[in-house]
Coordinates of C-alpha atoms in Angstrom, one line a residue:
M1024 CA 9.7 -31.6 5.0
K1025 CA 10.7 -30.3 1.5
N1026 CA 14.2 -28.7 2.1
F1027 CA 13.5 -25.4 2.2
E1028 CA 15.7 -21.6 3.6
L1029 CA 14.5 -19.4 6.4
Y1030 CA 15.4 -15.8 6.2
N1031 CA 13.4 -12.8 8.1
P1032 CA 15.6 -10.1 8.9
V1033 CA 12.5 -8.3 10.8
R1034 CA 13.2 -6.4 14.7
V1035 CA 9.7 -6.9 16.3
I1036 CA 9.0 -5.1 19.6
F1037 CA 6.3 -6.0 21.0
G1038 CA 3.9 -4.5 24.1
N1039 CA 2.0 -2.5 25.2
G1040 CA 3.0 1.1 25.1
E1041 CA 5.6 0.1 23.0
S1042 CA 4.1 3.1 20.1
E1043 CA 4.1 5.7 22.2
D1044 CA 7.5 6.6 21.1
I1045 CA 9.1 5.5 17.7
G1046 CA 11.5 7.4 17.6
Q1047 CA 13.3 6.3 19.8
Y1048 CA 13.8 2.3 18.2
V1049 CA 14.7 4.5 14.5
D1050 CA 17.7 6.3 14.9
G1051 CA 20.2 5.8 12.1
L1052 CA 17.0 5.2 9.4
G1053 CA 17.6 9.0 8.6
K1054 CA 16.2 12.5 8.8
K1055 CA 13.1 12.1 6.7
A1056 CA 10.2 10.0 6.4
L1057 CA 7.3 8.9 4.8
V1058 CA 4.4 8.1 7.1
V1059 CA 1.7 6.1 5.3
S1060 CA -1.6 5.3 6.9
Y1061 CA -5.5 5.5 5.5
G1062 CA -7.4 8.4 5.8
S1063 CA -9.5 7.8 8.1
A1064 CA -9.3 10.6 11.3
T1065 CA -9.8 7.2 13.6
L1066 CA -6.0 7.2 13.6
N1067 CA -5.7 10.8 13.8
A1068 CA -3.9 11.1 17.5
L1069 CA -1.8 7.4 16.6
R1070 CA 0.0 9.3 13.8
G1071 CA 0.0 12.2 15.8
R1072 CA 2.4 10.6 18.2
V1073 CA 4.2 9.4 15.4
E1074 CA 4.4 12.6 13.9
A1075 CA 5.5 14.2 16.9
S1076 CA 7.8 11.6 18.0
L1077 CA 9.8 11.6 14.9
K1078 CA 10.1 15.4 15.2
S1079 CA 11.1 15.6 18.7
R1080 CA 14.6 13.6 17.5
G1081 CA 14.6 16.5 13.9
I1082 CA 13.3 13.9 11.6
E1083 CA 11.3 15.4 8.7
V1084 CA 8.0 13.9 8.3
V1085 CA 6.3 13.5 4.8
P1086 CA 2.7 12.7 5.3
F1087 CA 1.0 10.0 3.2
Y1088 CA -2.7 9.9 4.6
C1089 CA -4.6 8.0 1.7
I1090 CA -4.1 4.5 1.2
T1091 CA -7.5 2.6 0.6
A1092 CA -8.9 -0.4 2.2
N1093 CA -7.6 -3.3 -0.9
P1094 CA -4.7 -1.0 -1.9
L1095 CA -4.3 0.9 -5.1
L1096 CA -1.3 1.1 -7.6
S1097 CA -2.2 4.6 -8.5
H1098 CA -1.2 5.5 -5.0
I1099 CA 1.9 3.7 -4.6
R1100 CA 2.8 5.9 -7.6
E1101 CA 2.3 9.2 -6.8
A1102 CA 3.6 7.9 -3.3
V1103 CA 6.6 6.7 -5.0
D1104 CA 6.9 9.9 -7.2
I1105 CA 6.9 12.3 -4.3
C1106 CA 9.3 9.9 -2.5
R1107 CA 11.9 10.6 -4.7
A1108 CA 11.1 14.4 -5.3
Q1109 CA 11.9 14.3 -1.9
G1110 CA 14.7 12.5 -1.5
V1111 CA 12.9 10.1 1.6
D1112 CA 15.2 8.2 2.9
F1113 CA 13.2 5.8 4.8
C1114 CA 9.1 4.2 5.2
I1115 CA 7.3 4.7 8.3
A1116 CA 3.2 2.6 8.2
V1117 CA 0.6 3.1 10.4
G1118 CA -2.6 0.6 9.6
G1119 CA -2.9 -2.6 8.8
G1120 CA -2.1 -4.9 5.7
S1121 CA -3.1 -2.3 3.1
V1122 CA -0.6 0.9 5.1
M1123 CA 2.3 -2.1 4.9
D1124 CA 2.5 -3.4 1.7
S1125 CA 1.3 -0.6 0.7
T1126 CA 4.3 1.0 2.5
K1127 CA 6.4 -1.6 1.7
A1128 CA 5.7 -1.0 -2.3
I1129 CA 6.5 2.5 -1.8
A1130 CA 9.6 1.5 -0.9
A1131 CA 11.2 -0.7 -3.4
G1132 CA 9.5 1.4 -6.2
A1133 CA 11.4 4.7 -4.7
L1134 CA 14.8 2.4 -6.0
Y1135 CA 13.1 0.8 -9.1
E1136 CA 14.1 1.7 -12.5
H1137 CA 12.0 0.1 -14.2
D1138 CA 7.6 1.0 -14.6
L1139 CA 6.4 0.0 -10.9
W1140 CA 3.8 -2.5 -12.4
K1141 CA 6.5 -4.9 -13.0
M1142 CA 7.6 -5.5 -10.0
F1143 CA 3.9 -7.6 -8.6
I1144 CA 3.4 -11.4 -9.6
S1145 CA 0.0 -11.1 -11.9
R1146 CA 0.1 -14.2 -13.5
H1147 CA 1.0 -17.4 -13.5
D1148 CA 1.3 -19.2 -16.5
C1149 CA 4.0 -17.0 -17.8
D1150 CA 6.9 -14.8 -16.2
V1151 CA 6.1 -11.3 -15.9
C1152 CA 7.7 -9.6 -13.0
I1153 CA 11.0 -7.7 -12.6
P1154 CA 11.3 -8.5 -9.0
P1155 CA 12.7 -5.8 -7.1
E1156 CA 16.3 -6.0 -5.1
R1157 CA 16.4 -3.2 -3.0
S1158 CA 14.3 -1.1 -0.9
L1159 CA 14.0 1.5 1.4
P1160 CA 14.5 0.5 5.3
T1161 CA 10.8 0.4 6.5
V1162 CA 8.8 0.3 9.9
M1163 CA 5.2 -1.3 11.0
I1164 CA 3.2 0.0 12.9
P1165 CA 0.1 -2.5 12.6
T1166 CA -3.3 -1.5 14.2
L1167 CA -5.1 -4.0 12.8
P1168 CA -3.9 -8.0 13.4
A1169 CA -4.4 -9.9 9.7
T1170 CA -2.5 -10.4 7.4
S1171 CA 1.6 -11.0 8.8
S1172 CA 2.5 -8.2 6.2
E1173 CA 4.8 -6.4 9.6
M1174 CA 6.9 -9.5 9.8
N1175 CA 6.8 -11.3 6.0
C1176 CA 8.2 -9.7 2.4
I1177 CA 5.1 -9.9 0.3
A1178 CA 2.9 -6.7 -0.4
V1179 CA -0.3 -7.2 -2.6
A1180 CA -2.3 -4.0 -4.8
T1181 CA -4.8 -4.0 -7.5
N1182 CA -3.8 -2.1 -10.2
D1183 CA -7.0 0.4 -10.9
E1184 CA -6.6 0.7 -14.3
T1185 CA -6.1 -3.5 -15.4
K1186 CA -8.7 -4.2 -12.7
E1187 CA -5.8 -7.2 -11.9
K1188 CA -4.7 -7.7 -8.2
A1189 CA -2.0 -9.4 -7.5
Y1190 CA 1.1 -9.2 -5.2
I1191 CA 5.4 -8.8 -5.3
Y1192 CA 6.9 -11.7 -3.2
T1193 CA 11.0 -10.8 -2.3
A1194 CA 13.1 -10.8 0.9
A1195 CA 13.8 -6.7 -0.5
L1196 CA 10.0 -6.4 1.2
Y1197 CA 11.3 -7.4 4.5
P1198 CA 10.5 -4.4 7.2
T1199 CA 13.3 -3.1 9.0
L1200 CA 11.1 -2.7 11.9
A1201 CA 7.8 -3.6 13.8
I1202 CA 5.9 -2.2 16.3
M1203 CA 3.0 -4.8 17.6
D1204 CA 1.2 -2.9 19.8
P1205 CA -1.7 -4.4 21.1
A1206 CA -3.6 -2.0 22.6
L1207 CA -3.7 0.1 19.2
T1208 CA -5.9 -2.8 17.9
C1209 CA -8.9 -2.2 21.1
T1210 CA -10.8 0.3 19.4
L1211 CA -11.0 -1.9 16.2
P1212 CA -14.9 -2.3 15.1
A1213 CA -15.8 -6.2 15.3
S1214 CA -16.2 -6.1 12.1
H1215 CA -13.1 -5.8 11.7
T1216 CA -11.7 -7.5 14.5
V1217 CA -13.2 -10.4 13.2
V1218 CA -12.0 -10.7 8.6
G1219 CA -8.5 -10.1 10.5
A1220 CA -9.1 -13.5 11.8
V1221 CA -10.5 -14.6 8.5
D1222 CA -7.2 -13.6 7.2
A1223 CA -5.2 -14.9 9.5
M1224 CA -6.5 -18.4 9.5
S1225 CA -6.9 -18.6 5.9
H1226 CA -3.0 -18.4 6.4
V1227 CA -3.1 -21.1 8.4
L1228 CA -5.5 -23.5 6.1
E1229 CA -3.8 -22.9 3.2
A1230 CA 0.0 -24.3 4.8
Y1231 CA -1.6 -27.0 6.4
L1232 CA -3.8 -28.3 3.6
N1233 CA -1.8 -27.5 0.4
G1234 CA 1.3 -27.4 1.5
D1235 CA 3.7 -31.5 2.3
Q1236 CA 1.7 -33.6 4.7
R1237 CA 4.6 -35.1 5.8
S1238 CA 5.4 -31.9 8.4
P1239 CA 4.0 -32.9 11.9
L1240 CA 5.6 -29.9 13.6
Q1241 CA 4.4 -27.6 11.3
D1242 CA 1.2 -29.8 11.0
R1243 CA 1.1 -28.5 15.1
L1244 CA 2.1 -25.8 15.0
H1245 CA -0.5 -24.7 12.8
E1246 CA -3.3 -26.2 14.8
G1247 CA -2.4 -24.1 17.7
I1248 CA -1.9 -20.9 15.6
L1249 CA -5.8 -22.0 14.8
V1250 CA -7.2 -23.2 18.4
T1251 CA -6.1 -19.6 19.6
I1252 CA -7.0 -16.9 16.6
M1253 CA -10.6 -18.4 17.1
G1254 CA -10.5 -19.0 20.8
E1255 CA -9.4 -15.0 21.0
L1256 CA -11.7 -13.7 19.1
R1257 CA -14.6 -15.5 20.9
E1258 CA -13.4 -13.9 23.9
I1259 CA -12.7 -10.7 22.3
L1260 CA -16.3 -10.7 20.5
K1261 CA -17.0 -10.6 24.6
D1262 CA -15.2 -7.7 25.8
P1263 CA -13.5 -5.6 22.9
T1264 CA -10.9 -3.5 25.3
N1265 CA -9.1 -6.8 27.3
V1266 CA -5.9 -5.9 26.2
E1267 CA -4.1 -10.2 26.3
H1268 CA -6.3 -11.2 24.8
R1269 CA -5.9 -9.0 21.4
A1270 CA -2.5 -9.6 23.0
N1271 CA -2.3 -13.0 22.2
M1272 CA -4.4 -12.7 18.8
Q1273 CA -1.6 -10.1 17.4
W1274 CA 1.3 -12.7 17.2
A1275 CA -1.4 -15.7 16.6
A1276 CA -2.0 -13.6 13.6
C1277 CA 1.8 -12.6 12.7
L1278 CA 3.4 -15.7 13.0
A1279 CA 1.0 -17.2 11.0
W1280 CA 2.7 -15.9 8.1
N1281 CA 6.0 -14.4 8.8
G1282 CA 7.5 -17.8 7.0
Y1283 CA 8.8 -19.5 10.1
L1284 CA 6.0 -21.8 9.5
Q1285 CA 5.3 -22.4 6.4
S1286 CA 9.0 -23.1 6.0
G1287 CA 9.6 -26.9 4.7
L1288 CA 5.9 -27.3 3.1
D1289 CA 6.3 -25.1 0.1
A1290 CA 2.5 -24.4 -0.4
P1291 CA 0.0 -22.6 -2.7
T1292 CA -2.1 -20.4 -1.8
P1293 CA -5.5 -21.4 -4.1
M1294 CA -8.0 -19.4 -2.1
H1295 CA -6.2 -16.1 -1.8
Q1296 CA -5.6 -16.6 -5.8
M1297 CA -9.5 -16.6 -6.4
G1298 CA -9.8 -14.3 -3.3
H1299 CA -7.6 -11.7 -5.2
V1300 CA -10.4 -11.6 -8.5
L1301 CA -13.0 -11.0 -6.0
S1302 CA -11.3 -8.0 -4.4
A1303 CA -10.2 -7.0 -8.0
L1304 CA -13.6 -6.9 -9.2
Y1305 CA -16.1 -5.7 -6.2
N1306 CA -13.9 -4.0 -3.9
T1307 CA -14.8 -6.7 -1.6
P1308 CA -12.4 -6.3 1.6
H1309 CA -10.1 -9.1 1.9
G1310 CA -10.6 -11.1 4.4
V1311 CA -14.2 -11.9 2.9
T1312 CA -12.7 -13.2 -0.6
L1313 CA -10.8 -16.2 2.4
A1314 CA -14.1 -16.5 3.9
I1315 CA -16.3 -16.9 1.1
F1316 CA -13.6 -19.9 -0.3
M1317 CA -13.4 -20.8 2.7
D1318 CA -16.2 -22.4 2.9
A1319 CA -17.2 -23.4 -0.9
F1320 CA -12.8 -24.9 -1.4
F1321 CA -13.6 -26.9 1.7
R1322 CA -16.7 -28.5 0.8
Y1323 CA -15.1 -29.3 -2.8
T1324 CA -11.5 -30.7 -1.3
S1325 CA -12.5 -32.2 1.4
K1326 CA -14.5 -34.5 -1.0
L1327 CA -12.1 -34.9 -4.0
N1328 CA -10.9 -38.2 -2.0
E1329 CA -10.0 -40.5 0.3
E1330 CA -7.1 -39.1 1.2
R1331 CA -8.3 -35.1 0.8
A1332 CA -11.0 -36.3 3.0
R1333 CA -8.2 -38.3 6.0
R1334 CA -6.5 -34.6 6.4
F1335 CA -9.3 -32.8 6.8
A1336 CA -11.1 -35.2 8.9
L1337 CA -7.8 -34.5 11.0
L1338 CA -8.2 -31.2 11.4
G1339 CA -11.6 -31.8 12.9
V1340 CA -10.3 -34.1 15.5
K1341 CA -6.7 -31.5 16.5
I1342 CA -9.2 -28.0 15.9
F1343 CA -13.1 -29.8 17.1
G1344 CA -12.3 -32.7 19.4
L1345 CA -13.9 -34.4 16.3
D1346 CA -13.4 -38.4 17.6
P1347 CA -11.2 -39.9 15.7
Q1348 CA -12.6 -43.0 15.2
M1349 CA -15.2 -41.1 13.2
P1350 CA -15.4 -42.4 9.2
A1351 CA -12.6 -39.9 7.2
A1352 CA -15.3 -38.8 5.0
E1353 CA -17.6 -37.9 7.7
A1354 CA -15.6 -36.4 9.7
A1355 CA -14.4 -34.7 7.3
A1356 CA -17.6 -33.4 5.7
K1357 CA -18.5 -32.1 9.9
T1358 CA -15.1 -30.7 9.9
V1359 CA -16.4 -28.2 7.1
D1360 CA -19.8 -27.8 8.7
M1361 CA -18.7 -26.7 12.0
M1362 CA -15.8 -24.5 10.4
V1363 CA -19.4 -22.8 8.4
S1364 CA -20.5 -23.2 11.8
F1365 CA -18.0 -20.7 13.2
M1366 CA -17.5 -18.3 10.5
D1367 CA -22.4 -17.9 11.4
E1368 CA -21.0 -17.1 14.7
I1369 CA -18.9 -13.9 14.6
G1370 CA -21.0 -12.8 11.7
V1371 CA -18.6 -12.9 8.4
P1372 CA -20.2 -13.0 4.8
H1373 CA -19.4 -16.8 2.9
T1374 CA -20.9 -16.8 0.4
L1375 CA -21.2 -14.6 -2.8
S1376 CA -24.5 -12.8 -2.9
S1377 CA -23.6 -12.5 1.2
A1378 CA -21.8 -10.1 -0.3
G1379 CA -23.6 -8.3 -2.4
I1380 CA -21.4 -10.3 -5.6
P1381 CA -23.6 -10.3 -8.3
L1382 CA -24.4 -14.8 -9.2
S1383 CA -24.7 -13.5 -13.0
D1384 CA -21.1 -12.3 -13.4
I1385 CA -19.5 -16.1 -12.7
E1386 CA -18.5 -17.1 -15.5
K1387 CA -16.6 -14.1 -15.9
I1388 CA -15.2 -14.8 -12.1
A1389 CA -13.7 -17.8 -13.2
D1390 CA -12.4 -16.4 -16.0
E1391 CA -10.2 -13.8 -14.4
I1392 CA -9.2 -16.2 -12.1
V1393 CA -8.1 -18.7 -14.4
A1394 CA -5.8 -16.0 -16.5
H1395 CA -4.2 -14.6 -13.0
G1396 CA -4.6 -18.2 -10.5
C1397 CA -3.5 -21.0 -13.2
N1398 CA -0.3 -21.9 -13.7
A1399 CA 1.2 -23.1 -17.8
E1400 CA -1.2 -25.9 -17.9
G1401 CA -4.5 -24.2 -16.7
M1402 CA -4.8 -25.8 -13.2
L1403 CA -5.1 -23.8 -9.9
P1404 CA -2.1 -24.7 -7.8
S1405 CA -3.8 -27.1 -4.7
I1406 CA -3.4 -30.8 -3.3
P1407 CA -4.6 -31.3 -6.1
P1408 CA -4.7 -29.0 -8.6
I1409 CA -7.6 -28.2 -10.0
G1410 CA -8.9 -26.6 -13.7
T1411 CA -11.6 -24.6 -15.2
E1412 CA -14.0 -27.1 -14.6
G1413 CA -13.5 -27.5 -10.6
I1414 CA -12.5 -23.2 -10.6
M1415 CA -16.3 -23.4 -11.7
E1416 CA -17.9 -25.9 -9.3
I1417 CA -16.0 -24.0 -6.6
L1418 CA -17.8 -20.9 -8.1
N1419 CA -21.2 -22.7 -7.8
M1420 CA -21.0 -23.9 -4.7
A1421 CA -19.8 -20.2 -2.5
K1422 CA -23.3 -18.3 -4.3
G1423 CA -25.4 -19.0 -1.9
E1424 CA -28.8 -18.5 -2.9

């Protein structure tokens, strides 16, 4: 385990029905709130309850209901202008990861002195980011278990002018409050539930495979989260309205990337760096991009050397019950096959072709991954680091023809 500093100030209110009266939890944050959400009418009832609760406490509501999946910098800019013009005191997110990420960026942007794109880490080969140091208070009401955005200090968005997807990572982005109501997730379509679960799984797997390999406690915690997500997802797909399974899924997804389980691992996120390029270029859902690279990246890295084979074999023993005496290379291959079979079982696309991404664009995709995901040495951080040749091999393995 490596040295680390852990800080997470987010207050969490968790439980069925806790979103019914948000006003009781926001006293002291201010008298004017920007409520951020999707444009979808499916959230009208929830937004109506939020607005009514706030108004009953004398809080003025400024609605901003135009966030899209794979959130856009242009929308963040628009909302920041509204915050500044109307003197908003705090911001509330009502939605999934895209809404929560946008809300955190908006709240920080309202107090930011530079161009908003400067907040974002858009390259890894040089320092182009000026992180925000302060933010308006934020309240998260998540409707999709996936990103842990309700309890972490990360926000991701796409610059719709340059087609670059990038992220902010700074303590100023920690939400003030997260109100997690599993009942809100019971009406999610199966497709949303599945890609959200894959997103949460990817957070566990990035840390498990690319972080410090001598941290047995974190290993066991990650394995527990992964088993829980996979098991609860199967139950949810059989009975979508079961709030107990939804609650287990929501808390597992939150823990997957809120900082606790990653402590001491110092893990890079190569699958996310590659996936961001697909979202930026083709508006591919984030969870689908991660499924694509959970397939191809695993097939590539599990065969690189004996150390990698042993790591994948351990994952297979702990997650799928493989025989610990099985040769490492055989167990590693079996682990990857079983992970891909799980993605087939839950119905998530996990190849470029099945996700509708043009296979003729592979070289362009590789160039974008190198430009935005690789370090100054031209290597994608992972164990072991991967250069352009390896990136191309992974993309070719991801074709799915």
